[in-house]
mmCIF file of C-alpha atoms in Angstrom:
data_model
loop_
_atom_site.group_PDB
_atom_site.id
_atom_site.type_symbol
_atom_site.label_atom_id
_atom_site.label_comp_id
_atom_site.label_asym_id
_atom_site.label_seq_id
_atom_site.Cartn_x
_atom_site.Cartn_y
_atom_site.Cartn_z
ATOM 1 C CA MET J 24 -9.062 -17.615 -0.093
ATOM 2 C CA LYS J 25 -11.153 -15.754 -2.449
ATOM 3 C CA LYS J 26 -13.138 -17.074 -5.253
ATOM 4 C CA PHE J 27 -14.881 -14.970 -8.041
ATOM 5 C CA THR J 28 -16.838 -15.883 -11.407
ATOM 6 C CA VAL J 29 -15.795 -13.972 -14.603
ATOM 7 C CA THR J 30 -18.854 -11.972 -16.112
ATOM 8 C CA ALA J 31 -16.993 -10.727 -19.095
ATOM 9 C CA ALA J 32 -14.065 -10.950 -21.181
ATOM 10 C CA ALA J 33 -10.930 -9.360 -19.775
ATOM 11 C CA ASP J 34 -7.322 -10.061 -18.459
ATOM 12 C CA LEU J 35 -6.547 -11.033 -15.288
ATOM 13 C CA LYS J 36 -5.128 -7.981 -13.996
ATOM 14 C CA THR J 37 -7.685 -5.818 -15.096
ATOM 15 C CA PHE J 38 -10.464 -8.488 -13.589
ATOM 16 C CA THR J 39 -8.642 -8.644 -10.348
ATOM 17 C CA ASP J 40 -8.448 -4.613 -10.389
ATOM 18 C CA SER J 41 -12.393 -4.632 -10.493
ATOM 19 C CA VAL J 42 -13.196 -7.347 -8.153
ATOM 20 C CA TYR J 43 -10.775 -7.515 -5.265
ATOM 21 C CA PRO J 44 -8.882 -4.781 -3.781
ATOM 22 C CA GLN J 45 -6.711 -7.212 -1.826
ATOM 23 C CA GLY J 46 -5.782 -9.157 -4.746
ATOM 24 C CA SER J 47 -4.961 -6.011 -6.706
ATOM 25 C CA PHE J 48 -2.621 -4.933 -4.168
ATOM 26 C CA ALA J 49 -0.690 -8.343 -4.089
ATOM 27 C CA PHE J 50 -1.002 -8.828 -7.768
ATOM 28 C CA ALA J 51 2.826 -9.249 -8.511
ATOM 29 C CA ALA J 52 3.403 -11.431 -5.509
ATOM 30 C CA LEU J 53 0.563 -13.587 -6.357
ATOM 31 C CA LEU J 54 1.664 -14.239 -9.900
ATOM 32 C CA ARG J 55 5.404 -14.905 -8.729
ATOM 33 C CA ALA J 56 4.004 -17.586 -6.243
ATOM 34 C CA LYS J 57 1.392 -18.858 -8.629
ATOM 35 C CA ASP J 58 -1.290 -18.313 -6.008
ATOM 36 C CA ILE J 59 -3.811 -17.463 -8.587
ATOM 37 C CA ARG J 60 -5.995 -20.310 -10.283
ATOM 38 C CA VAL J 61 -7.952 -20.220 -13.182
ATOM 39 C CA ASN J 62 -10.342 -22.833 -13.727
ATOM 40 C CA GLY J 63 -8.593 -24.983 -11.188
ATOM 41 C CA VAL J 64 -4.840 -24.508 -13.029
ATOM 42 C CA ARG J 65 -2.287 -22.161 -11.410
ATOM 43 C CA THR J 66 -0.960 -19.239 -13.192
ATOM 44 C CA GLY J 67 1.965 -17.150 -13.039
ATOM 45 C CA LYS J 68 1.052 -14.963 -16.187
ATOM 46 C CA ASN J 69 -1.733 -12.014 -16.668
ATOM 47 C CA VAL J 70 -3.815 -14.559 -18.852
ATOM 48 C CA PRO J 71 -7.055 -13.709 -20.594
ATOM 49 C CA LEU J 72 -10.171 -14.520 -18.910
ATOM 50 C CA ARG J 73 -13.835 -15.393 -20.893
ATOM 51 C CA ALA J 74 -17.203 -15.108 -19.142
ATOM 52 C CA GLY J 75 -17.593 -18.414 -16.887
ATOM 53 C CA ASP J 76 -13.972 -18.598 -16.020
ATOM 54 C CA GLU J 77 -13.620 -19.322 -12.336
ATOM 55 C CA VAL J 78 -10.695 -17.270 -10.556
ATOM 56 C CA VAL J 79 -9.617 -18.222 -6.997
ATOM 57 C CA TYR J 80 -7.107 -16.079 -5.121
ATOM 58 C CA TYR J 81 -4.918 -17.582 -2.455
ATOM 59 C CA THR J 82 -4.191 -14.786 -0.478
ATOM 60 C CA THR J 83 -2.306 -14.777 2.783
ATOM 61 C CA PRO J 84 -4.204 -13.563 6.030
ATOM 62 C CA ALA J 85 -2.228 -10.539 5.769
ATOM 63 C CA GLN J 86 -2.830 -9.525 2.371
ATOM 64 C CA GLU J 87 -6.740 -10.209 2.967
ATOM 65 C CA GLU J 88 -6.624 -7.815 5.901
ATOM 66 C CA LYS J 89 -4.862 -4.869 3.937
ATOM 67 C CA ALA J 90 -7.320 -2.012 4.232
ATOM 68 C CA SER J 91 -8.891 -0.762 1.038
ATOM 69 C CA HIS J 92 -10.348 2.163 2.727
ATOM 70 C CA ARG J 93 -11.722 3.884 5.782
ATOM 71 C CA VAL J 94 -15.236 4.627 6.782
ATOM 72 C CA ILE J 95 -15.676 8.613 7.038
ATOM 73 C CA TYR J 96 -19.762 8.446 7.587
ATOM 74 C CA ALA J 97 -22.259 5.762 7.676
ATOM 75 C CA ASP J 98 -25.913 5.504 8.238
ATOM 76 C CA GLU J 99 -29.060 3.384 7.194
ATOM 77 C CA ASN J 100 -28.843 5.122 3.690
ATOM 78 C CA ILE J 101 -25.160 5.893 2.779
ATOM 79 C CA VAL J 102 -21.834 5.302 3.368
ATOM 80 C CA VAL J 103 -18.896 7.582 2.556
ATOM 81 C CA CYS J 104 -15.721 5.898 2.046
ATOM 82 C CA ASP J 105 -12.053 7.287 2.163
ATOM 83 C CA LYS J 106 -10.745 5.253 -0.782
ATOM 84 C CA PHE J 107 -7.183 4.262 -0.728
ATOM 85 C CA SER J 108 -4.976 5.018 -4.159
ATOM 86 C CA GLY J 109 -4.696 1.567 -6.197
ATOM 87 C CA VAL J 110 -8.331 0.534 -5.376
ATOM 88 C CA SER J 111 -10.967 0.969 -7.952
ATOM 89 C CA THR J 112 -14.538 2.024 -7.626
ATOM 90 C CA GLU J 113 -15.692 -1.379 -8.573
ATOM 91 C CA ALA J 114 -13.427 -3.282 -6.592
ATOM 92 C CA LEU J 115 -14.586 -1.535 -3.583
ATOM 93 C CA LEU J 116 -18.125 -1.754 -4.166
ATOM 94 C CA CYS J 117 -17.808 -5.570 -4.406
ATOM 95 C CA GLU J 118 -16.130 -5.822 -0.954
ATOM 96 C CA LEU J 119 -18.705 -3.526 0.633
ATOM 97 C CA SER J 120 -21.551 -5.692 -1.311
ATOM 98 C CA GLU J 121 -20.037 -8.568 0.819
ATOM 99 C CA LYS J 122 -21.698 -7.129 3.761
ATOM 100 C CA GLY J 123 -24.859 -6.084 2.336
ATOM 101 C CA GLU J 124 -26.692 -3.929 -0.221
ATOM 102 C CA PHE J 125 -24.726 -1.186 -1.915
ATOM 103 C CA TYR J 126 -24.989 1.056 -5.042
ATOM 104 C CA ALA J 127 -22.448 3.047 -6.656
ATOM 105 C CA VAL J 128 -23.437 6.407 -7.692
ATOM 106 C CA HIS J 129 -20.285 7.988 -8.977
ATOM 107 C CA ARG J 130 -16.784 6.993 -9.108
ATOM 108 C CA LEU J 131 -13.337 7.822 -8.684
ATOM 109 C CA ASP J 132 -10.389 6.742 -10.755
ATOM 110 C CA ARG J 133 -8.157 3.933 -9.203
ATOM 111 C CA ASN J 134 -5.324 5.956 -8.739
ATOM 112 C CA THR J 135 -6.986 8.650 -6.780
ATOM 113 C CA GLU J 136 -7.945 8.415 -3.138
ATOM 114 C CA GLY J 137 -9.918 10.343 -0.934
ATOM 115 C CA ALA J 138 -13.760 10.487 -0.456
ATOM 116 C CA ILE J 139 -16.575 8.587 -2.355
ATOM 117 C CA VAL J 140 -20.407 7.836 -1.471
ATOM 118 C CA PHE J 141 -22.220 4.706 -1.863
ATOM 119 C CA ALA J 142 -26.057 4.107 -1.484
ATOM 120 C CA LYS J 143 -27.324 1.627 0.897
ATOM 121 C CA ASN J 144 -30.770 1.099 -0.675
ATOM 122 C CA ARG J 145 -32.756 1.854 -4.043
ATOM 123 C CA ALA J 146 -34.486 4.994 -2.909
ATOM 124 C CA ALA J 147 -31.181 6.604 -1.607
ATOM 125 C CA GLU J 148 -29.344 5.651 -4.884
ATOM 126 C CA SER J 149 -31.995 7.147 -7.040
ATOM 127 C CA GLU J 150 -31.763 10.234 -4.709
ATOM 128 C CA LEU J 151 -27.934 10.538 -5.052
ATOM 129 C CA VAL J 152 -27.883 10.031 -9.150
ATOM 130 C CA SER J 153 -30.125 12.979 -9.285
ATOM 131 C CA ALA J 154 -28.482 14.909 -7.235
ATOM 132 C CA PHE J 155 -24.829 14.001 -9.117
ATOM 133 C CA LYS J 156 -26.745 14.487 -12.394
ATOM 134 C CA GLU J 157 -27.973 17.885 -11.522
ATOM 135 C CA ARG J 158 -24.621 19.079 -9.627
ATOM 136 C CA ARG J 159 -26.374 19.359 -6.324
ATOM 137 C CA VAL J 160 -23.240 17.696 -4.869
ATOM 138 C CA LYS J 161 -20.069 20.054 -4.316
ATOM 139 C CA LYS J 162 -16.665 18.119 -4.700
ATOM 140 C CA THR J 163 -13.376 19.596 -3.997
ATOM 141 C CA TYR J 164 -10.222 17.970 -4.908
ATOM 142 C CA LEU J 165 -6.493 18.623 -3.786
ATOM 143 C CA ALA J 166 -3.690 17.935 -6.543
ATOM 144 C CA LEU J 167 -0.058 18.297 -6.344
ATOM 145 C CA CYS J 168 1.017 19.618 -9.623
ATOM 146 C CA LYS J 169 4.213 21.020 -11.516
ATOM 147 C CA ASN J 170 4.534 24.551 -10.204
ATOM 148 C CA ASN J 171 3.806 26.511 -13.566
ATOM 149 C CA PHE J 172 1.210 28.492 -12.582
ATOM 150 C CA LYS J 173 1.008 32.014 -13.981
ATOM 151 C CA ARG J 174 -2.074 33.024 -11.367
ATOM 152 C CA ALA J 175 -2.807 31.918 -7.738
ATOM 153 C CA GLY J 176 -6.362 30.999 -8.786
ATOM 154 C CA GLY J 177 -8.891 31.079 -11.603
ATOM 155 C CA VAL J 178 -11.816 29.367 -13.519
ATOM 156 C CA LEU J 179 -10.793 27.764 -16.580
ATOM 157 C CA THR J 180 -12.507 27.087 -19.710
ATOM 158 C CA ALA J 181 -11.479 24.630 -22.482
ATOM 159 C CA TYR J 182 -12.990 21.642 -24.552
ATOM 160 C CA LEU J 183 -12.571 18.008 -24.174
ATOM 161 C CA LYS J 184 -12.644 15.102 -26.449
ATOM 162 C CA LYS J 185 -12.743 11.532 -24.857
ATOM 163 C CA ASP J 186 -10.871 8.834 -27.200
ATOM 164 C CA GLU J 187 -12.483 5.466 -26.096
ATOM 165 C CA LYS J 188 -9.929 3.133 -27.882
ATOM 166 C CA ARG J 189 -6.792 4.766 -25.950
ATOM 167 C CA ALA J 190 -8.645 5.491 -22.823
ATOM 168 C CA GLU J 191 -7.590 9.011 -22.618
ATOM 169 C CA VAL J 192 -8.537 12.478 -23.539
ATOM 170 C CA GLU J 193 -7.664 15.525 -26.078
ATOM 171 C CA VAL J 194 -8.118 18.971 -24.393
ATOM 172 C CA SER J 195 -8.424 22.284 -26.639
ATOM 173 C CA ASP J 196 -8.332 25.927 -26.044
ATOM 174 C CA ALA J 197 -10.984 26.363 -28.791
ATOM 175 C CA PRO J 198 -14.418 24.801 -29.626
ATOM 176 C CA ARG J 199 -13.756 21.876 -31.874
ATOM 177 C CA ARG J 200 -15.772 18.996 -33.632
ATOM 178 C CA GLY J 201 -16.877 16.461 -31.240
ATOM 179 C CA PHE J 202 -15.260 18.042 -28.256
ATOM 180 C CA VAL J 203 -17.427 19.385 -24.919
ATOM 181 C CA GLN J 204 -16.974 22.452 -22.910
ATOM 182 C CA ILE J 205 -15.045 21.804 -19.476
ATOM 183 C CA VAL J 206 -14.623 24.123 -16.884
ATOM 184 C CA THR J 207 -12.087 23.734 -14.130
ATOM 185 C CA GLU J 208 -11.755 26.091 -11.021
ATOM 186 C CA TYR J 209 -8.262 26.155 -9.053
ATOM 187 C CA ARG J 210 -6.565 27.688 -6.361
ATOM 188 C CA VAL J 211 -2.872 27.585 -5.131
ATOM 189 C CA VAL J 212 -2.692 26.353 -1.513
ATOM 190 C CA LYS J 213 0.800 26.270 -1.352
ATOM 191 C CA ALA J 214 3.731 26.496 -3.782
ATOM 192 C CA GLU J 215 7.014 25.180 -2.844
ATOM 193 C CA GLY J 216 9.749 25.231 -5.880
ATOM 194 C CA GLU J 217 8.765 23.013 -8.652
ATOM 195 C CA LEU J 218 5.502 21.685 -7.134
ATOM 196 C CA ALA J 219 2.499 23.250 -5.841
ATOM 197 C CA LEU J 220 -0.549 21.862 -4.011
ATOM 198 C CA ALA J 221 -3.741 23.223 -5.704
ATOM 199 C CA GLU J 222 -7.273 22.989 -4.554
ATOM 200 C CA ILE J 223 -9.626 22.334 -7.479
ATOM 201 C CA ALA J 224 -13.568 22.111 -7.955
ATOM 202 C CA LEU J 225 -15.014 20.832 -10.917
ATOM 203 C CA HIS J 226 -17.998 22.792 -12.619
ATOM 204 C CA THR J 227 -18.275 20.209 -15.379
ATOM 205 C CA GLY J 228 -17.588 16.572 -14.543
ATOM 206 C CA LYS J 229 -15.883 14.719 -17.498
ATOM 207 C CA THR J 230 -13.585 11.802 -17.609
ATOM 208 C CA HIS J 231 -9.820 12.632 -16.549
ATOM 209 C CA GLN J 232 -10.842 16.317 -16.575
ATOM 210 C CA ILE J 233 -8.730 17.633 -13.604
ATOM 211 C CA ARG J 234 -5.737 15.389 -14.976
ATOM 212 C CA ALA J 235 -5.741 16.484 -18.593
ATOM 213 C CA HIS J 236 -6.745 20.358 -17.779
ATOM 214 C CA MET J 237 -4.015 20.797 -15.735
ATOM 215 C CA ALA J 238 -1.538 18.992 -17.996
ATOM 216 C CA HIS J 239 -3.217 21.661 -20.854
ATOM 217 C CA ILE J 240 -2.069 24.734 -18.836
ATOM 218 C CA GLY J 241 1.532 23.232 -18.118
ATOM 219 C CA CYS J 242 0.613 22.199 -14.569
ATOM 220 C CA PRO J 243 0.321 18.356 -14.519
ATOM 221 C CA LEU J 244 -0.574 16.057 -11.572
ATOM 222 C CA LEU J 245 2.797 14.584 -10.241
ATOM 223 C CA GLY J 246 2.700 10.778 -10.649
ATOM 224 C CA ASP J 247 0.245 11.140 -13.229
ATOM 225 C CA GLU J 248 1.539 8.532 -16.220
ATOM 226 C CA LYS J 249 -0.890 9.381 -18.784
ATOM 227 C CA TYR J 250 -0.881 13.244 -18.811
ATOM 228 C CA GLY J 251 1.933 13.948 -16.770
ATOM 229 C CA ASP J 252 5.782 15.050 -16.653
ATOM 230 C CA ARG J 253 7.696 12.059 -16.770
ATOM 231 C CA THR J 254 10.781 13.476 -15.978
ATOM 232 C CA LEU J 255 9.493 15.076 -12.668
ATOM 233 C CA ASN J 256 7.861 11.886 -11.895
ATOM 234 C CA ASP J 257 10.993 10.011 -12.158
ATOM 235 C CA LYS J 258 12.614 12.318 -10.011
ATOM 236 C CA TYR J 259 10.386 11.983 -7.152
ATOM 237 C CA GLY J 260 9.475 7.733 -7.979
ATOM 238 C CA ALA J 261 5.953 8.907 -8.377
ATOM 239 C CA ARG J 262 4.133 6.254 -10.437
ATOM 240 C CA ARG J 263 0.274 7.401 -9.431
ATOM 241 C CA GLN J 264 -1.089 10.661 -9.911
ATOM 242 C CA ARG J 265 -1.213 12.899 -6.738
ATOM 243 C CA LEU J 266 -5.024 13.778 -6.539
ATOM 244 C CA VAL J 267 -7.305 13.417 -3.347
ATOM 245 C CA SER J 268 -10.992 13.833 -3.647
ATOM 246 C CA LYS J 269 -11.038 16.019 -0.293
ATOM 247 C CA SER J 270 -14.429 16.899 0.396
ATOM 248 C CA LEU J 271 -18.381 15.770 -0.783
ATOM 249 C CA SER J 272 -21.349 17.968 0.494
ATOM 250 C CA PHE J 273 -25.010 17.398 -0.629
ATOM 251 C CA ASP J 274 -27.866 19.376 -1.527
ATOM 252 C CA CYS J 275 -30.442 16.444 -1.625
ATOM 253 C CA GLY J 276 -34.187 16.225 -0.959
ATOM 254 C CA GLY J 277 -36.480 13.570 -0.031
ATOM 255 C CA LYS J 278 -35.073 10.482 1.970
ATOM 256 C CA LEU J 279 -31.886 12.162 2.026
ATOM 257 C CA ALA J 280 -32.987 15.786 3.082
ATOM 258 C CA TYR J 281 -30.771 15.290 6.616
ATOM 259 C CA LEU J 282 -27.814 15.346 4.639
ATOM 260 C CA SER J 283 -27.899 18.790 3.252
ATOM 261 C CA GLY J 284 -25.163 20.944 4.619
ATOM 262 C CA LYS J 285 -23.119 18.285 5.759
ATOM 263 C CA VAL J 286 -19.264 18.312 4.547
ATOM 264 C CA PHE J 287 -17.793 14.956 4.554
ATOM 265 C CA GLU J 288 -13.793 15.090 4.401
ATOM 266 C CA SER J 289 -11.188 12.575 3.569
ATOM 267 C CA SER J 290 -8.011 12.465 5.861
ATOM 268 C CA PHE J 291 -5.538 12.381 2.637
ATOM 269 C CA VAL J 292 -3.408 15.168 1.575
ATOM 270 C CA PRO J 293 -1.173 14.618 -1.332
ATOM 271 C CA SER J 294 2.375 14.306 -1.027
ATOM 272 C CA VAL J 295 5.792 13.253 -2.493
#
């Protein structure tokens, strides 16, 4: 059993995704069995929640033990996790915080798996936030894409605008009002038929940049239901984007200077 108090209005599924990874994994089963109580009342529906509501999940021991991540590296200042697909950054932070002090300094989309770092104290948080802001953190990704690549690699420049209401972005080849520049570097690692594995590095870090930019050049990520190729996704039964945060390396100073030069790698590789 897990109990949470709602801090802001949301529907039950969105709230679950943000606070409880194991509840998110088992959400459909919990609803079918009416094993979620909102203010003491069992529910089998994705009901709206208000601030102050109490939500209790009656998960089984097996459901509660389902892993949300593996630890790649940990010390007294940071922990680098290998996050599983289907787990939000917010939910993973909530789970980690049950064991001590943790702070999020960047995030991954819920369905993106791989390496993500959390700070374990305020000094480490400040240094990492500065490192990300100043682009002193190098991140590489692996993506399984539709194989429409015209070249084996390159540096792509385009312009992106975020639509807050629709929670998606638009990409343009030319500058436009309200758009910001994005730069995405890629290298095709392996191509087989209609799919290709690409290594991607971001020179700018904008919302959905990899997913939207790859789709814009005709090479959407397999499983991407927002920007992807529906026919290709259906063919492979893919409902989550095949995207991995493969590695993190830091150029840090101060308290975290000892991390400079270290590379932390995810064990995940995107596959069908």
